[in-house]
Every structure is written in C-alpha cells, then in structure tokens.
Amino acid sequence: MESLGVSGRNRNTRATRSRPGAAPQHVVDTLQNLVAGLGDQRDKMSYGRYLLPRVIDRVELEAMYRTNWLARKVVDIPATDMTREWVTLQTCMQADALEPMYRLEQALNVRAKVRDALAWARLYGGAVLFINVHGQDPSLPFDPASVMPGSRLSLTVLDRWRVALGSGQMDQDPLSETYGQPRCYQIAGSVERVDRSRMIAFSGAELPWEAFRGNGYWHDSVLQAMYNALSRYDTATQGTASMFFEAVVDVLRISGLSDTLSSDQGTQEVHKRFQLAAMMKSFNRMLLLDAKDEYTQKTNHFSGVKEVIEQFMMDISGAADIPATRLFGQSPKGMNATGDSDIRNYYDRIKAQQEDELRPVLRVLYAVLFRASVGECPQDLEIQFNSLWQMSETERASIEKLRAERDQIYLAHGVIGPDVPCAELLEQKTYSNLTERDVRLAAELSQAMEPPDVLPVVETTAPASNT
C-alpha cells in the first residue's frame, strides 16, 4: 500500500537517476516509511482493521433497556424530544371546526403512539404504526379518501419483532417508488397480511443496502454502534465502586503466622481472633493485639479516576449525539460555560429529524384524522413543529415588550388596524381569555373608526461630502 508524504519527490529522484533508456520503476515505499518505519511491518497501527460487529439480539437489547439507565435514555430522549412540544396546525378553517379533529387526536393518543414508534425503532432497529380502519380489508391498499366521518380508527405500534415481512413480497422494481420496501407485512400471531400502505414504517440507525438486506430488511438499533462505549463506561463505574472496598486496608504482621495456619485448629483460632478484633475496632474503641503484633493501615488514593470516567461520559455523549448536559444532567464546565450552544445544536438536529422523519408521517395521520372527524382534509393545511427551546419569563417578557412597541408604531402610522395585533395575540395565546369573537369585534371597530392621523415622514438627505 502506497503512503503519502514525500513519496512523490522520492519517486522522481529515483526515476531520474535510473539508467539511460530504462523504463521508470514505480516505487511503493517512501522516505517516510524507510526512516520512520510507518506503514511497514514494524508499524503496529498498520495491522489494525475494522471487522463486522456481533449483532445484538433482541434479548440483550431488552436487557440493556431494562437494566442500564444510560441505554434507556439514549433510546428515549430523542424520541421524547421529537414529540415533546408537538405541532401547530395552520389552516383557514375556524378553530371551532377543528375541535372534532382535536378530540379524535386525543382519543387515539396520537402523540404518544408516534413517540413509542420512534423509541421502539431506535431500540430494535425498526417499528411500524398500523392504521386500522375497522370494516376495511387490511390486505388491500389503503386510500385515505375511503375514510368517512364517523369511521372507527385505531393506531397500533408494532416493533420489528412483532411483524414479519411477507415471503417474497419485497418490491424489486428499481423504477418503483417503493423499491426495496415490503409490499405487505404479517402481524405476529396472525395469518392475515397487511398492505404496506396501512403501515407507517420507522427506522433505527440506517444501514447500507447490503447490510440492510442481510439484516432481514431492518436497520440497526442505535445501541449497536455504541455498545463498546456503554460497556467501557459500565466497567469503569463498577470498577470504581469496587475500589472503595479497598480504600483502607488493615495490615497485621503476626509472628509465626505461617506455622499457626499449617493446622486446621490454628487456622480457626486465627480466624476467630481477628474476626473478634475487627468487630471491636472502631474510631472510639480499642484494638487488642499481642505485644509482638504490628498493625498498620494502607490507604489507596484514586487520583485520576474522575477524569477517566468523565472521558468515558464524553465518549457516550458523542456516540449518542446527545449533549452531556441533557444525557447526564450535569452542569456545563469551564469559564462562562452555560451549555446553551450544545443544547441549541442538539435541538437543531432534532428539528432536522422532525422534518425528515415526522413530517411525512404526520401528513398521512392528519389526512386520516380530518376525514374521520370533519369529512375532508384542508388543502391549505400546514404542519409547524413547535420550538423545543423554552424561553424564560424574562426572555418572554422582553420579546412581548418589543412586539408591543412595534405594534404601537404601526398602529400610529395607520399601517395596520387593531384587529391585526389582536389576532396575533390570539394565535400566540398571550391572553387565555382572548377569543375569535374579540378579534372579529376589533376588526369591526377598526372599520368603523376614522383612520388615525398619519405621522409625517421626515425625509433626510445625506450631508454633502467635502471631498
């Protein structure tokens, strides 16, 4: 294998000094290899290679999730954060007309079902959300337009081990939109097949195509890639806890101990003697020893252990792609450190995942919910993910003050009417007792009122330049 560095210069020099008429020879070693021994048989790093890992089976994944708090948080935190603040629906429909849909959404517990599907996909490598319309044949393709007001719906979360891919049912047409995806699923314990259009698939840690196919057309658990990091952290913390038993060790030097222990009776006497001595010994009691016995204490120090464990914590945080302030709940370190930048970067990543993973899912779900509740899905429906960053009361009050000053300026210049800021206050839920009736009343008053005196606009000209 050719190494970089000064190899080009080395090859040119040797080719120039070759015999006239001889073909240049390609030299695969370099000056760096010859002098430093890098990349040759003496370089131990040249023998390192990555091998395919042992795939964690379902039993071990569940054991990790149930017994290891870090593994559980790595699985749950992103799924919880992706659904924590949920969404805001933007449409021209009146709020009263949306109430039946909101009631159906709460009855089906949509947000919790989506969160569970995300979590089980992260744990097992995949999960599906089964949209069941009672009275319809699940083996047939699903048409949202077939859902009528009053239709009975149910949403069921199934992890990858509770569904099986139909034998020979993978879409092998490279020109198809569903290429590489199953045409149908089979629920465990049932012989009935379910068309893929009735299943919303969620993925774990995505795999390349060949690995994905070798894994039974499922992706990896998010715990697979960080298995070693979790194992190292557990080993370090458990080892540190065991070291505390050796923090202070009592050392007794007894004359003739070896001879005494050579017999069973002597062994029992020594054991009984020092068991009693250990029971009597404390900071405010005495220790009885023979005149020839010597007693000392050996204290072990654990300097450097804290730094090692903290490094393992950072490894897990990086492997999970979750800030340590969120994963471990520890305060930021360093001068003027607040952790805000880490959290903001993490929230930006969650926002991107919401757009890539959740938005297509919610489009399908809300299309079904609207048709089952109000009869049709609004054409202008927009789904906006609410911000994960929660402002403090001081920050919120400061922003409200700036908005109020802005509205006051626009009102004074006749740019907007009173109904515009009133509608914005209703949308942002600034006042809990503000209703749409108040907004309509403000609009009527705005039309009935005479336009305010517009403040004159003072035109300014730049001073003439002296140059």
Short mmCIF file of C-alpha atoms in Angstrom, two decimals:
data_model
loop_
_atom_site.label_atom_id
_atom_site.label_comp_id
_atom_site.label_asym_id
_atom_site.label_seq_id
_atom_site.Cartn_x
_atom_site.Cartn_y
_atom_site.Cartn_z
CA MET A 1 0.00 0.00 0.00
CA GLU A 2 1.40 3.35 -1.03
CA SER A 3 1.82 6.01 1.65
CA LEU A 4 1.61 9.73 1.21
CA GLY A 5 4.08 12.33 2.40
CA VAL A 6 7.23 13.00 0.37
CA SER A 7 6.75 9.91 -1.78
CA GLY A 8 6.34 11.92 -5.00
CA ARG A 9 9.73 13.59 -4.62
CA ASN A 10 11.33 10.31 -3.72
CA ARG A 11 10.00 8.55 -6.82
CA ASN A 12 11.02 11.42 -9.11
CA THR A 13 14.57 11.39 -7.77
CA ARG A 14 15.00 7.67 -8.22
CA ALA A 15 13.46 7.70 -11.69
CA THR A 16 15.87 10.48 -12.78
CA ARG A 17 18.92 8.57 -11.57
CA SER A 18 17.95 5.34 -13.36
CA ARG A 19 19.96 4.01 -16.27
CA PRO A 20 19.51 5.82 -19.61
CA GLY A 21 16.85 4.12 -21.70
CA ALA A 22 15.49 2.08 -18.79
CA ALA A 23 11.77 2.28 -18.06
CA PRO A 24 10.93 4.19 -14.87
CA GLN A 25 10.08 1.89 -11.98
CA HIS A 26 7.17 2.59 -9.63
CA VAL A 27 8.39 2.62 -6.03
CA VAL A 28 5.72 1.74 -3.49
CA ASP A 29 7.68 2.68 -0.37
CA THR A 30 8.51 6.21 0.71
CA LEU A 31 11.21 8.09 2.53
CA GLN A 32 8.83 8.42 5.45
CA ASN A 33 8.39 4.64 5.60
CA LEU A 34 12.09 3.92 5.36
CA VAL A 35 13.13 6.32 8.09
CA ALA A 36 10.21 6.36 10.50
CA GLY A 37 9.01 2.82 9.95
CA LEU A 38 5.45 3.99 9.40
CA GLY A 39 3.24 1.71 7.38
CA ASP A 40 5.68 -1.22 7.23
CA GLN A 41 5.81 -4.40 9.30
CA ARG A 42 7.23 -2.55 12.30
CA ASP A 43 4.24 -0.22 12.50
CA LYS A 44 1.71 -1.85 14.83
CA MET A 45 -1.02 0.52 13.61
CA SER A 46 -0.80 -0.99 10.13
CA TYR A 47 -2.29 -4.24 11.47
CA GLY A 48 -5.47 -2.60 12.74
CA ARG A 49 -8.69 -3.21 10.87
CA TYR A 50 -12.41 -2.95 11.44
CA LEU A 51 -14.48 -6.12 11.49
CA LEU A 52 -18.21 -6.65 11.32
CA PRO A 53 -19.60 -6.45 14.86
CA ARG A 54 -21.64 -9.01 16.70
CA VAL A 55 -25.25 -8.05 16.15
CA ILE A 56 -27.04 -7.53 19.46
CA ASP A 57 -30.04 -9.84 19.65
CA ARG A 58 -33.47 -8.92 20.95
CA VAL A 59 -32.96 -10.47 24.40
CA GLU A 60 -29.80 -8.48 25.09
CA LEU A 61 -31.33 -5.27 23.73
CA GLU A 62 -34.25 -5.64 26.11
CA ALA A 63 -31.88 -6.43 28.98
CA MET A 64 -29.89 -3.27 28.23
CA TYR A 65 -33.06 -1.19 28.03
CA ARG A 66 -34.43 -2.58 31.31
CA THR A 67 -31.26 -2.61 33.41
CA ASN A 68 -28.99 0.12 32.03
CA TRP A 69 -30.27 3.63 32.63
CA LEU A 70 -27.93 5.14 30.06
CA ALA A 71 -29.08 2.79 27.31
CA ARG A 72 -32.68 3.62 28.18
CA LYS A 73 -32.04 7.36 28.00
CA VAL A 74 -30.18 7.06 24.69
CA VAL A 75 -33.26 5.36 23.24
CA ASP A 76 -35.94 7.53 24.87
CA ILE A 77 -34.54 11.07 24.89
CA PRO A 78 -34.57 11.83 21.12
CA ALA A 79 -37.97 10.17 20.70
CA THR A 80 -39.37 12.23 23.58
CA ASP A 81 -37.82 15.47 22.34
CA MET A 82 -39.12 14.96 18.81
CA THR A 83 -42.70 14.82 20.13
CA ARG A 84 -42.46 16.86 23.34
CA GLU A 85 -43.79 20.19 22.04
CA TRP A 86 -45.73 18.53 19.21
CA VAL A 87 -47.11 20.65 16.34
CA THR A 88 -49.29 23.61 15.47
CA LEU A 89 -51.73 23.28 12.56
CA GLN A 90 -52.16 26.27 10.26
CA THR A 91 -55.35 26.36 8.17
CA CYS A 92 -58.10 28.75 7.14
CA MET A 93 -60.68 26.62 8.93
CA GLN A 94 -62.24 28.16 12.01
CA ALA A 95 -60.99 26.92 15.36
CA ASP A 96 -64.45 25.63 16.26
CA ALA A 97 -64.47 23.46 13.13
CA LEU A 98 -61.17 21.87 14.18
CA GLU A 99 -62.39 20.74 17.59
CA PRO A 100 -63.75 17.33 16.39
CA MET A 101 -60.36 16.52 14.85
CA TYR A 102 -58.51 17.54 18.02
CA ARG A 103 -60.83 15.37 20.12
CA LEU A 104 -60.20 12.39 17.86
CA GLU A 105 -56.45 13.02 18.02
CA GLN A 106 -56.57 12.95 21.81
CA ALA A 107 -58.81 9.88 21.87
CA LEU A 108 -56.35 7.95 19.70
CA ASN A 109 -53.40 9.27 21.74
CA VAL A 110 -51.56 10.09 18.52
CA ARG A 111 -48.57 11.87 20.03
CA ALA A 112 -47.81 9.04 22.47
CA LYS A 113 -48.18 6.44 19.71
CA VAL A 114 -45.73 8.30 17.47
CA ARG A 115 -43.29 8.66 20.37
CA ASP A 116 -43.48 4.93 21.13
CA ALA A 117 -42.93 4.06 17.47
CA LEU A 118 -39.83 6.28 17.38
CA ALA A 119 -38.49 4.75 20.61
CA TRP A 120 -39.03 1.11 19.58
CA ALA A 121 -37.47 1.82 16.20
CA ARG A 122 -34.40 3.22 17.94
CA LEU A 123 -34.22 0.22 20.28
CA TYR A 124 -34.91 -2.62 17.85
CA GLY A 125 -33.90 -1.05 14.53
CA GLY A 126 -37.42 -0.66 13.19
CA ALA A 127 -41.10 -0.36 14.05
CA VAL A 128 -44.39 0.29 12.28
CA LEU A 129 -47.57 2.18 13.12
CA PHE A 130 -50.59 0.22 11.93
CA ILE A 131 -53.54 2.39 10.79
CA ASN A 132 -56.57 0.16 11.18
CA VAL A 133 -59.88 1.34 9.74
CA HIS A 134 -62.50 -1.02 11.13
CA GLY A 135 -64.55 -2.67 8.42
CA GLN A 136 -61.86 -2.45 5.74
CA ASP A 137 -59.80 -5.34 4.41
CA PRO A 138 -56.23 -4.71 5.69
CA SER A 139 -54.71 -6.73 2.85
CA LEU A 140 -55.94 -4.17 0.30
CA PRO A 141 -54.14 -0.86 -0.43
CA PHE A 142 -55.20 1.97 1.82
CA ASP A 143 -56.93 5.01 0.34
CA PRO A 144 -57.33 7.91 2.83
CA ALA A 145 -60.30 9.14 0.78
CA SER A 146 -62.18 5.98 1.78
CA VAL A 147 -62.27 7.16 5.41
CA MET A 148 -65.64 8.74 6.14
CA PRO A 149 -66.82 10.84 9.11
CA GLY A 150 -67.55 8.52 12.00
CA SER A 151 -65.20 5.77 10.80
CA ARG A 152 -63.72 3.75 13.64
CA LEU A 153 -59.95 4.06 13.74
CA SER A 154 -57.21 2.51 15.82
CA LEU A 155 -53.46 3.02 15.87
CA THR A 156 -51.20 0.16 16.95
CA VAL A 157 -47.43 0.35 17.43
CA LEU A 158 -45.58 -2.83 16.45
CA ASP A 159 -41.82 -3.25 16.79
CA ARG A 160 -39.85 -5.24 14.24
CA TRP A 161 -40.19 -8.47 16.22
CA ARG A 162 -43.99 -8.27 16.21
CA VAL A 163 -44.29 -8.11 12.44
CA ALA A 164 -42.83 -10.25 9.69
CA LEU A 165 -42.15 -9.30 6.11
CA GLY A 166 -44.25 -11.26 3.65
CA SER A 167 -42.24 -14.01 1.98
CA GLY A 168 -41.16 -12.88 -1.49
CA GLN A 169 -43.09 -9.65 -1.07
CA MET A 170 -40.20 -7.19 -1.38
CA ASP A 171 -40.57 -4.67 -4.19
CA GLN A 172 -37.70 -5.48 -6.56
CA ASP A 173 -38.63 -2.99 -9.27
CA PRO A 174 -35.89 -0.30 -9.35
CA LEU A 175 -38.29 2.10 -11.09
CA SER A 176 -40.89 1.81 -8.34
CA GLU A 177 -41.28 4.46 -5.64
CA THR A 178 -41.32 1.67 -3.05
CA TYR A 179 -38.23 -0.15 -4.37
CA GLY A 180 -36.58 -2.15 -1.60
CA GLN A 181 -39.63 -1.93 0.65
CA PRO A 182 -42.07 -4.71 1.55
CA ARG A 183 -45.37 -4.92 -0.26
CA CYS A 184 -47.07 -6.34 2.82
CA TYR A 185 -46.50 -7.26 6.47
CA GLN A 186 -47.75 -10.10 8.60
CA ILE A 187 -48.53 -9.43 12.25
CA ALA A 188 -47.07 -11.98 14.67
CA GLY A 189 -49.65 -14.48 15.83
CA SER A 190 -51.91 -13.77 12.87
CA VAL A 191 -52.18 -15.26 9.41
CA GLU A 192 -53.69 -12.11 7.94
CA ARG A 193 -51.49 -9.92 5.78
CA VAL A 194 -51.50 -6.13 5.97
CA ASP A 195 -50.74 -3.99 2.95
CA ARG A 196 -47.71 -1.72 3.39
CA SER A 197 -49.84 1.39 2.74
CA ARG A 198 -51.57 0.75 6.07
CA MET A 199 -48.24 0.60 7.89
CA ILE A 200 -46.10 3.67 8.61
CA ALA A 201 -42.51 2.47 8.96
CA PHE A 202 -39.98 3.96 11.41
CA SER A 203 -36.26 3.23 11.15
CA GLY A 204 -33.46 2.96 13.68
CA ALA A 205 -29.82 3.56 12.75
CA GLU A 206 -29.91 3.26 8.97
CA LEU A 207 -27.67 0.72 7.26
CA PRO A 208 -26.15 0.50 3.78
CA TRP A 209 -28.19 -1.56 1.34
CA GLU A 210 -26.27 -4.85 1.58
CA ALA A 211 -26.18 -4.72 5.38
CA PHE A 212 -29.86 -3.75 5.40
CA ARG A 213 -30.73 -6.74 3.23
CA GLY A 214 -28.57 -9.06 5.31
CA ASN A 215 -30.37 -7.86 8.44
CA GLY A 216 -33.72 -9.06 7.13
CA TYR A 217 -34.60 -5.66 5.63
CA TRP A 218 -34.41 -3.95 9.00
CA HIS A 219 -31.96 -1.33 10.22
CA ASP A 220 -29.73 -1.41 13.31
CA SER A 221 -30.52 -0.49 16.86
CA VAL A 222 -28.96 2.82 17.89
CA LEU A 223 -27.29 0.87 20.72
CA GLN A 224 -25.34 -1.29 18.26
CA ALA A 225 -22.71 1.30 17.31
CA MET A 226 -22.25 2.50 20.90
CA TYR A 227 -22.19 -0.93 22.54
CA ASN A 228 -18.46 -0.75 23.30
CA ALA A 229 -18.73 2.80 24.68
CA LEU A 230 -21.51 1.73 27.05
CA SER A 231 -19.55 -1.35 28.09
CA ARG A 232 -16.42 0.70 28.85
CA TYR A 233 -18.40 3.20 30.93
CA ASP A 234 -20.13 0.44 32.92
CA THR A 235 -16.81 -1.30 33.52
CA ALA A 236 -15.20 1.94 34.73
CA THR A 237 -18.03 2.84 37.11
CA GLN A 238 -18.39 -0.68 38.50
CA GLY A 239 -14.63 -0.98 38.91
CA THR A 240 -14.52 2.36 40.71
CA ALA A 241 -17.29 1.27 43.06
CA SER A 242 -15.38 -1.94 43.84
CA MET A 243 -12.23 0.05 44.57
CA PHE A 244 -13.91 1.70 47.55
CA PHE A 245 -13.80 -1.63 49.37
CA GLU A 246 -10.02 -1.33 49.12
CA ALA A 247 -9.83 2.34 50.09
CA VAL A 248 -8.40 1.48 53.52
CA VAL A 249 -6.78 -1.91 54.13
CA ASP A 250 -5.73 -3.09 57.60
CA VAL A 251 -2.33 -4.81 57.65
CA LEU A 252 -1.36 -7.05 60.60
CA ARG A 253 2.06 -8.59 60.99
CA ILE A 254 1.92 -11.62 63.29
CA SER A 255 4.91 -13.58 64.41
CA GLY A 256 4.67 -17.28 63.48
CA LEU A 257 1.53 -16.86 61.40
CA SER A 258 2.62 -19.39 58.77
CA ASP A 259 3.19 -22.09 61.39
CA THR A 260 -0.15 -21.36 63.02
CA LEU A 261 -2.01 -21.65 59.72
CA SER A 262 -0.41 -25.02 58.98
CA SER A 263 -3.08 -26.77 61.04
CA ASP A 264 -6.85 -26.58 60.88
CA GLN A 265 -7.11 -25.72 64.56
CA GLY A 266 -4.60 -22.89 64.22
CA THR A 267 -6.45 -21.52 61.19
CA GLN A 268 -9.71 -21.48 63.12
CA GLU A 269 -8.05 -19.73 66.07
CA VAL A 270 -6.56 -17.01 63.84
CA HIS A 271 -9.88 -16.52 62.08
CA LYS A 272 -11.79 -16.29 65.34
CA ARG A 273 -9.25 -13.97 66.92
CA PHE A 274 -9.17 -11.36 64.19
CA GLN A 275 -12.86 -11.59 63.49
CA LEU A 276 -13.39 -10.52 67.08
CA ALA A 277 -10.68 -7.85 66.77
CA ALA A 278 -12.36 -6.41 63.66
CA MET A 279 -15.70 -6.24 65.47
CA MET A 280 -14.15 -4.38 68.41
CA LYS A 281 -12.06 -1.99 66.30
CA SER A 282 -13.53 1.46 65.59
CA PHE A 283 -12.53 5.10 65.94
CA ASN A 284 -13.77 5.30 69.54
CA ARG A 285 -12.98 1.77 70.72
CA MET A 286 -9.82 -0.29 71.11
CA LEU A 287 -7.92 -2.94 69.19
CA LEU A 288 -6.34 -5.72 71.22
CA LEU A 289 -3.06 -7.03 69.86
CA ASP A 290 -0.20 -9.11 71.15
CA ALA A 291 2.99 -7.29 72.03
CA LYS A 292 4.75 -8.80 69.02
CA ASP A 293 1.95 -7.99 66.56
CA GLU A 294 2.19 -4.94 64.30
CA TYR A 295 -0.81 -3.03 62.99
CA THR A 296 -0.74 -0.56 60.10
CA GLN A 297 -3.26 0.88 57.65
CA LYS A 298 -2.73 1.18 53.92
CA THR A 299 -4.73 3.95 52.21
CA ASN A 300 -5.30 3.81 48.46
CA HIS A 301 -5.73 7.03 46.52
CA PHE A 302 -7.99 7.35 43.50
CA SER A 303 -6.49 10.36 41.79
CA GLY A 304 -7.21 10.46 38.06
CA VAL A 305 -10.22 8.14 38.23
CA LYS A 306 -12.65 11.06 37.99
CA GLU A 307 -11.04 12.32 34.78
CA VAL A 308 -11.12 8.86 33.21
CA ILE A 309 -14.82 8.40 33.96
CA GLU A 310 -15.58 11.87 32.61
CA GLN A 311 -13.81 10.95 29.37
CA PHE A 312 -15.95 7.83 29.08
CA MET A 313 -19.01 10.02 29.65
CA MET A 314 -17.95 12.27 26.79
CA ASP A 315 -17.48 9.20 24.58
CA ILE A 316 -21.05 8.08 25.26
CA SER A 317 -22.36 11.60 24.70
CA GLY A 318 -20.63 11.74 21.34
CA ALA A 319 -21.74 8.25 20.34
CA ALA A 320 -25.36 9.02 21.26
CA ASP A 321 -25.19 12.51 19.71
CA ILE A 322 -26.84 13.89 22.85
CA PRO A 323 -25.21 16.69 24.89
CA ALA A 324 -23.83 15.62 28.25
CA THR A 325 -25.95 18.30 29.91
CA ARG A 326 -29.05 16.54 28.54
CA LEU A 327 -27.91 12.93 28.81
CA PHE A 328 -26.25 13.01 32.24
CA GLY A 329 -27.95 16.08 33.67
CA GLN A 330 -24.59 17.57 34.64
CA SER A 331 -23.86 21.28 34.66
CA PRO A 332 -21.61 22.76 31.94
CA LYS A 333 -17.92 23.11 32.77
CA GLY A 334 -15.48 25.89 32.07
CA MET A 335 -15.49 29.65 32.49
CA ASN A 336 -18.70 31.31 31.30
CA ALA A 337 -20.00 27.90 30.17
CA THR A 338 -23.78 27.68 30.01
CA GLY A 339 -24.32 24.69 27.71
CA ASP A 340 -26.72 26.74 25.57
CA SER A 341 -24.72 26.21 22.39
CA ASP A 342 -24.68 22.41 22.84
CA ILE A 343 -28.41 22.31 23.53
CA ARG A 344 -29.19 24.59 20.59
CA ASN A 345 -27.12 22.41 18.24
CA TYR A 346 -28.90 19.35 19.58
CA TYR A 347 -32.31 20.97 19.10
CA ASP A 348 -31.34 21.91 15.54
CA ARG A 349 -30.58 18.26 14.85
CA ILE A 350 -33.90 17.21 16.38
CA LYS A 351 -35.60 19.81 14.18
CA ALA A 352 -33.98 18.28 11.10
CA GLN A 353 -35.12 14.81 12.18
CA GLN A 354 -38.64 16.11 12.65
CA GLU A 355 -38.64 17.42 9.10
CA ASP A 356 -37.16 14.25 7.59
CA GLU A 357 -38.90 11.58 9.66
CA LEU A 358 -42.02 13.02 11.27
CA ARG A 359 -43.45 15.35 8.65
CA PRO A 360 -44.27 12.57 6.12
CA VAL A 361 -45.82 10.54 8.95
CA LEU A 362 -47.96 13.40 10.22
CA ARG A 363 -49.21 14.26 6.73
CA VAL A 364 -50.71 10.78 6.47
CA LEU A 365 -52.07 10.74 10.02
CA TYR A 366 -53.73 14.15 9.86
CA ALA A 367 -55.23 13.38 6.45
CA VAL A 368 -56.93 10.36 8.04
CA LEU A 369 -57.91 12.23 11.22
CA PHE A 370 -59.51 15.09 9.32
CA ARG A 371 -61.52 12.77 7.08
CA ALA A 372 -62.70 10.68 10.02
CA SER A 373 -63.77 13.76 12.01
CA VAL A 374 -64.81 16.65 9.74
CA GLY A 375 -65.09 14.85 6.39
CA GLU A 376 -62.19 16.37 4.45
CA CYS A 377 -58.61 17.48 4.91
CA PRO A 378 -57.98 21.21 4.32
CA GLN A 379 -55.99 21.86 1.17
CA ASP A 380 -54.09 24.68 2.88
CA LEU A 381 -53.11 22.59 5.93
CA GLU A 382 -49.60 23.37 7.16
CA ILE A 383 -47.88 21.47 9.94
CA GLN A 384 -45.45 23.53 12.01
CA PHE A 385 -43.25 21.92 14.66
CA ASN A 386 -43.25 23.90 17.86
CA SER A 387 -39.92 25.15 19.16
CA LEU A 388 -38.12 22.91 21.63
CA TRP A 389 -36.32 25.87 23.16
CA GLN A 390 -38.39 27.20 26.04
CA MET A 391 -37.81 30.85 26.92
CA SER A 392 -37.59 32.07 30.48
CA GLU A 393 -40.15 34.51 31.86
CA THR A 394 -37.65 37.35 31.49
CA GLU A 395 -36.92 36.50 27.84
CA ARG A 396 -40.62 36.12 27.07
CA ALA A 397 -41.46 39.47 28.71
CA SER A 398 -38.68 41.20 26.77
CA ILE A 399 -39.96 39.85 23.45
CA GLU A 400 -43.55 40.79 24.30
CA LYS A 401 -42.40 44.33 25.06
CA LEU A 402 -40.63 44.62 21.69
CA ARG A 403 -43.71 43.32 19.87
CA ALA A 404 -45.97 45.75 21.71
CA GLU A 405 -43.73 48.68 20.77
CA ARG A 406 -43.69 47.51 17.14
CA ASP A 407 -47.49 47.23 17.02
CA GLN A 408 -47.85 50.65 18.63
CA ILE A 409 -45.69 52.24 15.92
CA TYR A 410 -47.59 50.54 13.09
CA LEU A 411 -50.95 51.49 14.61
CA ALA A 412 -49.86 55.11 14.99
CA HIS A 413 -48.86 55.27 11.32
CA GLY A 414 -52.05 53.59 10.13
CA VAL A 415 -50.19 50.61 8.70
CA ILE A 416 -52.41 48.08 10.50
CA GLY A 417 -55.71 48.09 12.32
CA PRO A 418 -56.39 46.96 15.91
CA ASP A 419 -57.57 43.56 14.67
CA VAL A 420 -54.10 42.59 13.40
CA PRO A 421 -52.24 42.59 16.74
CA CYS A 422 -55.37 41.20 18.36
CA ALA A 423 -55.31 38.20 16.00
CA GLU A 424 -51.61 37.68 16.66
CA LEU A 425 -52.18 37.73 20.42
CA LEU A 426 -54.85 35.07 19.96
CA GLU A 427 -52.60 32.91 17.79
CA GLN A 428 -49.73 33.12 20.27
CA LYS A 429 -52.11 32.51 23.21
CA THR A 430 -50.77 35.54 25.06
CA TYR A 431 -54.09 36.01 26.87
CA SER A 432 -56.08 32.94 27.83
CA ASN A 433 -59.44 34.78 27.73
CA LEU A 434 -58.95 36.24 24.24
CA THR A 435 -61.29 34.64 21.67
CA GLU A 436 -62.00 34.87 17.95
CA ARG A 437 -65.10 36.88 18.79
CA ASP A 438 -62.82 39.56 20.24
CA VAL A 439 -60.78 39.55 17.03
CA ARG A 440 -63.90 39.98 14.89
CA LEU A 441 -65.10 42.77 17.17
CA ALA A 442 -61.73 44.52 16.84
CA ALA A 443 -61.98 44.23 13.05
CA GLU A 444 -65.47 45.77 13.07
CA LEU A 445 -64.32 48.62 15.29
CA SER A 446 -61.31 49.15 13.03
CA GLN A 447 -63.56 49.58 10.01
CA ALA A 448 -65.94 51.91 11.85
CA MET A 449 -63.20 54.13 13.24
CA GLU A 450 -61.75 57.00 11.27
CA PRO A 451 -58.20 56.39 10.12
CA PRO A 452 -55.66 57.83 12.54
CA ASP A 453 -53.65 60.87 11.69
CA VAL A 454 -50.63 59.58 9.88
CA LEU A 455 -47.44 60.96 11.29
CA PRO A 456 -45.44 62.90 8.72
CA VAL A 457 -42.45 61.18 7.26
CA VAL A 458 -39.35 63.30 7.61
CA GLU A 459 -37.08 62.99 4.63
CA THR A 460 -33.41 63.27 5.34
CA THR A 461 -30.60 63.81 2.91
CA ALA A 462 -27.05 62.83 3.40
CA PRO A 463 -24.69 65.77 4.01
CA ALA A 464 -22.60 66.81 1.06
CA SER A 465 -19.17 65.35 1.02
CA ASN A 466 -16.24 67.75 1.32
CA THR A 467 -14.13 65.68 -1.00
#
